[in-house]
mmCIF file of C-alpha atoms in Angstrom:
data_model
loop_
_atom_site.group_PDB
_atom_site.id
_atom_site.type_symbol
_atom_site.label_atom_id
_atom_site.label_comp_id
_atom_site.label_asym_id
_atom_site.label_seq_id
_atom_site.Cartn_x
_atom_site.Cartn_y
_atom_site.Cartn_z
ATOM 1 C CA GLN A 249 11.635 86.837 -29.914
ATOM 2 C CA VAL A 250 9.295 84.115 -28.503
ATOM 3 C CA LYS A 251 12.180 81.814 -28.101
ATOM 4 C CA GLU A 252 14.611 84.771 -26.559
ATOM 5 C CA ASN A 253 11.890 84.801 -23.812
ATOM 6 C CA LEU A 254 11.432 80.631 -23.258
ATOM 7 C CA LEU A 255 15.518 80.897 -22.657
ATOM 8 C CA SER A 256 15.595 83.709 -20.577
ATOM 9 C CA CYS A 257 13.268 82.095 -18.337
ATOM 10 C CA LYS A 258 14.734 79.099 -18.716
ATOM 11 C CA MET A 259 17.579 80.421 -17.589
ATOM 12 C CA LEU A 260 15.769 82.119 -14.349
ATOM 13 C CA LEU A 261 14.416 78.789 -13.133
ATOM 14 C CA HIS A 262 17.495 77.279 -12.881
ATOM 15 C CA CYS A 263 18.789 80.015 -11.132
ATOM 16 C CA LYS A 264 16.257 79.704 -8.605
ATOM 17 C CA ARG A 265 16.105 76.040 -8.990
ATOM 18 C CA ASP A 266 19.435 76.096 -6.158
ATOM 19 C CA GLU A 267 17.814 78.328 -4.240
ATOM 20 C CA LEU A 268 14.412 76.504 -4.094
ATOM 21 C CA ARG A 269 16.481 73.385 -3.259
ATOM 22 C CA LYS A 270 18.426 75.051 -0.010
ATOM 23 C CA LEU A 271 14.929 76.657 1.154
ATOM 24 C CA TRP A 272 13.578 73.028 1.177
ATOM 25 C CA ILE A 273 16.717 71.463 2.735
ATOM 26 C CA GLU A 274 16.107 74.258 5.550
ATOM 27 C CA GLY A 275 12.414 73.426 5.712
ATOM 28 C CA ILE A 276 13.172 69.883 6.513
ATOM 29 C CA GLU A 277 15.396 70.848 9.063
ATOM 30 C CA HIS A 278 13.640 72.858 11.153
ATOM 31 C CA LYS A 279 10.839 70.816 10.646
ATOM 32 C CA HIS A 280 13.534 67.596 12.364
ATOM 33 C CA VAL A 281 14.486 70.370 15.419
ATOM 34 C CA LEU A 282 10.837 71.478 16.089
ATOM 35 C CA ASN A 283 10.455 67.434 16.437
ATOM 36 C CA LEU A 284 13.348 66.855 18.953
ATOM 37 C CA LEU A 285 12.135 69.747 20.802
ATOM 38 C CA ASP A 286 8.658 68.153 21.333
ATOM 39 C CA GLU A 287 10.157 65.156 22.213
ATOM 40 C CA ILE A 288 12.138 66.431 24.515
ATOM 41 C CA GLU A 289 9.401 68.441 25.999
ATOM 42 C CA ASN A 290 7.471 65.112 26.129
ATOM 43 C CA ILE A 291 11.005 63.313 27.612
ATOM 44 C CA LYS A 292 10.753 66.397 30.856
ATOM 45 C CA GLN A 293 6.949 65.614 31.510
ATOM 46 C CA VAL A 294 8.032 61.584 32.032
ATOM 47 C CA PRO A 295 9.112 61.096 35.501
ATOM 48 C CA GLN A 296 5.720 62.846 36.845
ATOM 49 C CA LYS A 297 3.868 60.619 34.635
ATOM 50 C CA LEU A 298 6.032 57.665 35.144
ATOM 51 C CA GLU A 299 5.008 57.939 38.875
ATOM 52 C CA GLN A 300 1.091 58.836 38.150
ATOM 53 C CA CYS A 301 1.481 55.403 36.666
ATOM 54 C CA MET A 302 3.057 53.541 38.897
ATOM 55 C CA ALA A 303 0.704 54.811 41.636
ATOM 56 C CA SER A 304 -1.935 53.647 39.755
ATOM 57 C CA LYS A 305 -0.609 50.686 38.919
ATOM 58 C CA ARG A 306 -0.744 50.735 35.446
ATOM 59 C CA TYR A 307 2.542 48.581 34.914
ATOM 60 C CA LEU A 308 2.217 48.695 31.281
ATOM 61 C CA ASN A 309 1.919 52.028 30.228
ATOM 62 C CA ALA A 310 4.445 52.970 32.533
ATOM 63 C CA THR A 311 6.938 50.486 31.093
ATOM 64 C CA ASP A 312 5.985 51.086 27.375
ATOM 65 C CA MET A 313 6.574 55.217 28.443
ATOM 66 C CA LEU A 314 9.585 54.341 30.132
ATOM 67 C CA VAL A 315 11.532 52.315 27.277
ATOM 68 C CA SER A 316 10.377 54.574 24.574
ATOM 69 C CA ALA A 317 11.896 57.578 26.519
ATOM 70 C CA VAL A 318 15.674 55.555 27.491
ATOM 71 C CA ASP A 319 15.435 54.711 23.992
ATOM 72 C CA SER A 320 15.168 58.371 22.842
ATOM 73 C CA LEU A 321 17.527 59.602 25.082
ATOM 74 C CA GLU A 322 20.081 56.974 24.517
ATOM 75 C CA GLY A 323 19.524 57.557 20.393
ATOM 76 C CA PRO A 324 18.284 60.792 18.872
ATOM 77 C CA LEU A 325 18.792 62.758 22.030
ATOM 78 C CA LEU A 326 22.165 61.157 23.041
ATOM 79 C CA GLN A 327 24.071 64.722 22.446
ATOM 80 C CA VAL A 328 21.849 66.903 24.030
ATOM 81 C CA GLU A 329 24.082 67.653 27.178
ATOM 82 C CA GLY A 330 21.025 68.877 29.019
ATOM 83 C CA LEU A 331 19.520 65.591 29.278
ATOM 84 C CA SER A 332 22.265 64.172 30.761
ATOM 85 C CA ASP A 333 20.668 64.096 34.608
ATOM 86 C CA LEU A 334 17.345 62.777 33.102
ATOM 87 C CA ARG A 335 18.974 60.246 31.658
ATOM 88 C CA LEU A 336 20.664 58.807 33.961
ATOM 89 C CA GLU A 337 17.571 58.865 36.159
ATOM 90 C CA LEU A 338 15.349 57.279 33.518
ATOM 91 C CA HIS A 339 18.269 54.524 32.652
ATOM 92 C CA SER A 340 18.080 54.154 37.017
ATOM 93 C CA LYS A 341 14.173 53.767 36.843
ATOM 94 C CA LYS A 342 13.926 51.268 33.968
ATOM 95 C CA MET A 343 17.018 49.301 35.887
ATOM 96 C CA ASN A 344 14.714 48.809 38.784
ATOM 97 C CA LEU A 345 11.106 48.632 37.808
ATOM 98 C CA HIS A 346 11.612 44.700 36.861
ATOM 99 C CA LEU A 347 11.906 44.243 40.504
ATOM 100 C CA VAL A 348 8.992 46.377 41.326
ATOM 101 C CA LEU A 349 6.653 44.394 38.692
ATOM 102 C CA ILE A 350 8.440 40.656 40.234
ATOM 103 C CA ASP A 351 7.264 41.623 43.684
ATOM 104 C CA GLU A 352 4.037 42.222 42.194
ATOM 105 C CA LEU A 353 4.004 39.359 40.432
ATOM 106 C CA HIS A 354 4.763 37.518 43.440
ATOM 107 C CA ARG A 355 1.984 39.159 45.497
ATOM 108 C CA HIS A 356 -0.811 37.870 43.053
ATOM 109 C CA LEU A 357 0.971 34.410 42.393
ATOM 110 C CA TYR A 358 0.976 33.352 45.981
ATOM 111 C CA ILE A 359 -0.837 35.714 48.467
ATOM 112 C CA LYS A 360 -3.875 37.243 46.215
ATOM 113 C CA SER A 361 -4.848 33.996 45.102
ATOM 114 C CA THR A 362 -4.486 31.991 48.327
ATOM 115 C CA ASN A 363 -6.617 34.571 49.742
ATOM 116 C CA ARG A 364 -9.598 34.452 47.580
ATOM 117 C CA VAL A 365 -9.351 30.535 48.804
ATOM 118 C CA GLY A 366 -9.128 31.115 52.869
ATOM 119 C CA GLN A 367 -12.173 34.043 51.652
ATOM 120 C CA ARG A 368 -14.200 31.078 50.849
ATOM 121 C CA GLY A 369 -13.290 29.417 53.907
ATOM 122 C CA LYS A 370 -14.563 31.915 56.236
ATOM 123 C CA ASP A 371 -17.707 32.684 53.932
ATOM 124 C CA ARG A 372 -18.135 28.945 54.257
ATOM 125 C CA ALA A 373 -17.427 28.530 58.105
ATOM 126 C CA ARG A 374 -19.595 32.078 58.718
ATOM 127 C CA LEU A 375 -23.051 29.921 56.764
ATOM 128 C CA GLY A 376 -21.996 26.870 58.144
ATOM 129 C CA SER A 377 -22.481 29.088 62.176
ATOM 130 C CA LEU A 378 -25.598 30.195 60.918
ATOM 131 C CA VAL A 379 -26.993 26.999 60.260
ATOM 132 C CA LYS A 380 -25.105 25.832 63.036
ATOM 133 C CA ASP A 381 -23.934 22.503 61.179
ATOM 134 C CA THR A 382 -21.292 21.004 63.280
ATOM 135 C CA SER A 383 -19.899 18.823 60.222
ATOM 136 C CA PRO A 384 -16.414 19.584 58.974
ATOM 137 C CA VAL A 385 -15.979 22.411 56.632
ATOM 138 C CA PRO A 386 -15.835 20.528 53.021
ATOM 139 C CA LEU A 387 -12.264 20.622 51.376
ATOM 140 C CA MET A 388 -11.784 23.365 49.135
ATOM 141 C CA ASP A 389 -12.311 23.254 45.311
ATOM 142 C CA VAL A 390 -8.823 24.789 43.823
ATOM 143 C CA THR A 391 -9.231 23.577 40.330
ATOM 144 C CA ASN A 392 -10.922 26.358 39.323
ATOM 145 C CA LEU A 393 -8.515 28.783 40.153
ATOM 146 C CA SER A 394 -6.871 29.986 37.473
ATOM 147 C CA THR A 395 -2.653 29.434 37.265
ATOM 148 C CA PRO A 396 -0.081 30.825 34.944
ATOM 149 C CA ARG A 397 -0.225 27.331 32.916
ATOM 150 C CA LYS A 398 -3.776 27.435 32.175
ATOM 151 C CA PHE A 399 -3.182 31.379 32.131
ATOM 152 C CA LEU A 400 -1.016 31.070 29.390
ATOM 153 C CA GLU A 401 -2.782 28.170 27.195
ATOM 154 C CA THR A 402 -5.616 30.246 24.787
ATOM 155 C CA SER A 403 -7.936 27.958 25.391
ATOM 156 C CA GLN A 404 -8.114 28.079 29.213
ATOM 157 C CA PHE A 405 -6.847 31.831 28.656
ATOM 158 C CA SER A 406 -8.827 33.386 31.821
ATOM 159 C CA THR A 407 -10.890 31.962 35.122
ATOM 160 C CA PRO A 408 -13.876 30.068 34.330
ATOM 161 C CA GLY A 409 -17.388 32.010 33.611
ATOM 162 C CA SER A 410 -15.194 34.830 32.126
ATOM 163 C CA SER A 411 -15.086 34.173 28.342
ATOM 164 C CA SER A 412 -14.397 37.738 26.902
ATOM 165 C CA MET A 413 -10.514 36.578 27.117
ATOM 166 C CA ARG A 414 -11.158 33.143 26.005
ATOM 167 C CA ASP A 415 -9.691 33.675 22.534
ATOM 168 C CA SER A 416 -6.848 36.289 24.059
ATOM 169 C CA SER A 417 -3.285 35.571 23.691
ATOM 170 C CA LEU A 418 -0.526 37.273 26.106
ATOM 171 C CA LEU A 419 0.441 39.528 23.114
ATOM 172 C CA GLU A 420 -3.266 41.317 23.032
ATOM 173 C CA ILE A 421 -3.543 42.041 26.923
ATOM 174 C CA LYS A 422 -4.132 45.727 26.905
ATOM 175 C CA GLU A 423 -4.832 47.894 30.504
ATOM 176 C CA ASP A 424 -8.084 49.154 30.611
ATOM 177 C CA THR A 425 -7.796 52.779 32.458
ATOM 178 C CA ASP A 426 -11.396 52.801 33.688
ATOM 179 C CA LEU A 427 -11.194 49.323 35.581
ATOM 180 C CA ASP A 428 -9.338 48.290 38.434
ATOM 181 C CA PRO A 429 -5.980 46.555 37.327
ATOM 182 C CA GLU A 430 -6.012 44.388 39.696
ATOM 183 C CA GLU A 431 -9.532 43.415 39.653
ATOM 184 C CA ASN A 432 -8.516 40.001 37.246
ATOM 185 C CA SER A 433 -5.747 38.603 38.761
ATOM 186 C CA ALA A 434 -4.805 36.331 35.103
ATOM 187 C CA VAL A 435 -5.002 39.455 32.945
ATOM 188 C CA PHE A 436 -3.333 41.494 35.748
ATOM 189 C CA MET A 437 0.056 38.973 36.070
ATOM 190 C CA GLY A 438 -0.498 38.550 31.625
ATOM 191 C CA ILE A 439 -0.027 42.434 31.996
ATOM 192 C CA LEU A 440 3.250 42.056 34.300
ATOM 193 C CA ILE A 441 4.732 39.582 32.396
ATOM 194 C CA LYS A 442 4.634 41.401 29.114
ATOM 195 C CA GLY A 443 6.021 44.445 30.855
ATOM 196 C CA LEU A 444 9.138 42.281 32.325
ATOM 197 C CA ALA A 445 9.035 40.925 28.570
ATOM 198 C CA LYS A 446 9.381 44.862 27.232
ATOM 199 C CA LEU A 447 12.050 44.955 29.828
ATOM 200 C CA LYS A 448 13.826 42.155 28.440
ATOM 201 C CA LYS A 449 13.558 40.745 32.364
ATOM 202 C CA ILE A 450 12.169 37.278 31.827
ATOM 203 C CA PRO A 451 15.396 35.381 32.347
ATOM 204 C CA GLU A 452 16.184 37.668 36.017
ATOM 205 C CA THR A 453 12.004 36.800 36.449
ATOM 206 C CA VAL A 454 12.439 33.343 36.116
ATOM 207 C CA LYS A 455 15.681 33.083 38.136
ATOM 208 C CA ALA A 456 14.016 34.902 41.122
ATOM 209 C CA ILE A 457 10.433 32.531 41.581
ATOM 210 C CA GLN A 458 12.679 29.933 41.503
ATOM 211 C CA ASP A 459 14.697 31.174 44.429
ATOM 212 C CA ARG A 460 11.630 32.299 46.307
ATOM 213 C CA LEU A 461 9.082 29.472 45.504
ATOM 214 C CA GLU A 462 10.183 27.587 48.573
ATOM 215 C CA GLN A 463 10.225 30.938 50.666
ATOM 216 C CA GLU A 464 6.649 31.610 49.343
ATOM 217 C CA LEU A 465 5.002 28.049 49.550
ATOM 218 C CA LYS A 466 6.363 27.952 53.359
ATOM 219 C CA GLN A 467 4.427 31.405 53.765
ATOM 220 C CA ILE A 468 1.300 29.748 52.264
ATOM 221 C CA VAL A 469 1.563 27.275 54.562
ATOM 222 C CA LYS A 470 2.213 29.446 57.470
ATOM 223 C CA ARG A 471 -0.880 31.357 56.890
ATOM 224 C CA SER A 472 -3.276 28.893 56.177
ATOM 225 C CA THR A 473 -2.412 26.612 59.227
ATOM 226 C CA THR A 474 -3.057 29.833 61.297
ATOM 227 C CA GLN A 475 -6.487 30.473 59.040
ATOM 228 C CA VAL A 476 -7.318 26.886 60.402
ATOM 229 C CA ALA A 477 -6.290 27.162 63.665
ATOM 230 C CA ASP A 478 -8.414 30.425 64.077
ATOM 231 C CA ASN A 479 -11.322 28.874 62.624
ATOM 232 C CA GLY A 480 -10.780 25.573 64.537
ATOM 233 C CA TYR A 481 -10.985 27.345 67.680
ATOM 234 C CA GLN A 482 -13.679 29.798 66.637
ATOM 235 C CA ARG A 483 -15.802 26.568 65.790
ATOM 236 C CA GLY A 484 -14.457 25.069 69.309
ATOM 237 C CA GLU A 485 -15.921 27.095 71.323
ATOM 238 C CA ASN A 486 -19.704 25.978 70.524
ATOM 239 C CA ILE A 487 -19.184 22.249 69.825
ATOM 240 C CA SER A 488 -17.911 20.082 72.457
ATOM 241 C CA LEU A 489 -13.966 19.471 73.017
ATOM 242 C CA GLU A 490 -14.918 15.945 71.467
ATOM 243 C CA ASN A 491 -15.041 17.298 68.113
ATOM 244 C CA GLN A 492 -12.639 20.404 68.198
ATOM 245 C CA PRO A 493 -10.399 19.993 65.093
ATOM 246 C CA ARG A 494 -6.798 20.020 66.110
#
C-alpha cells in the first residue's frame, strides 16, 4: 500500500511539474514586461530631466542619461511604436549635444582662462594706483595656468595648490552636484571631454578646435589689446604724456 501511495504521489508530481513550469515561465514574462514598463516610464521623463541638467550645466549626467535612453529606445524598446516620436526627439538631441559641449569647451579654453589673466592685470593696476606706483605693470606669469596638456598628465592634473585631483585621471572624473560645475575649469573641461567621448564625437571635437583655433586666438589678441589700451588710457590720465604707454 505504501508503494502504491508513493507511485500515485510520483504521478501527481509529474502532472504538476508541467503546470509549475508554465507558471514559472509566465512569472518571468510578467517580470520582464514590468521592467520594460518601468524603463518606458523613466525614458518618458528624460526630456524634462535633460533640460534641467543642461540648464545647470551638469553635462556628464545629461550625456549619460541621453546615451542610455537612446540605446534603450533603439534596442529593447525598438518595437514600441508609441515611443517613435520620443525616439526621434532624443536621437536629434544626441546628434546636437556635442555642439553645445564643444562651445563650452572653447569658452573655457579661450575666454574663461584669459579673463582670469585679465582680472589679475586689473587687480595689479588697481593696487598700483592705490600706492601711486607709476612703474609699468610687470608681465603676467601664465606658467601656472592649467592647459589641456598639463591637465591630461596625471602628475599635473590640476592647477597648482589643488592636491585633491593630483592622483586622478580623466576616467575617474565625476560631477559634484553640490558645487558650481564651472568653479574648476580643468575639471569642467575634463567633464566635457568625457561627455564627448561617450558621444563618440572626439574626432569632430578635434576638427572643430583646429578650425576655430586661429579665430579664437585673434579674439584673444583683440580682447587683450582692448584691455591694455583701456588700462593705459586710465593710467595716462594720472601721469605725464611722456610716460603714457601706447
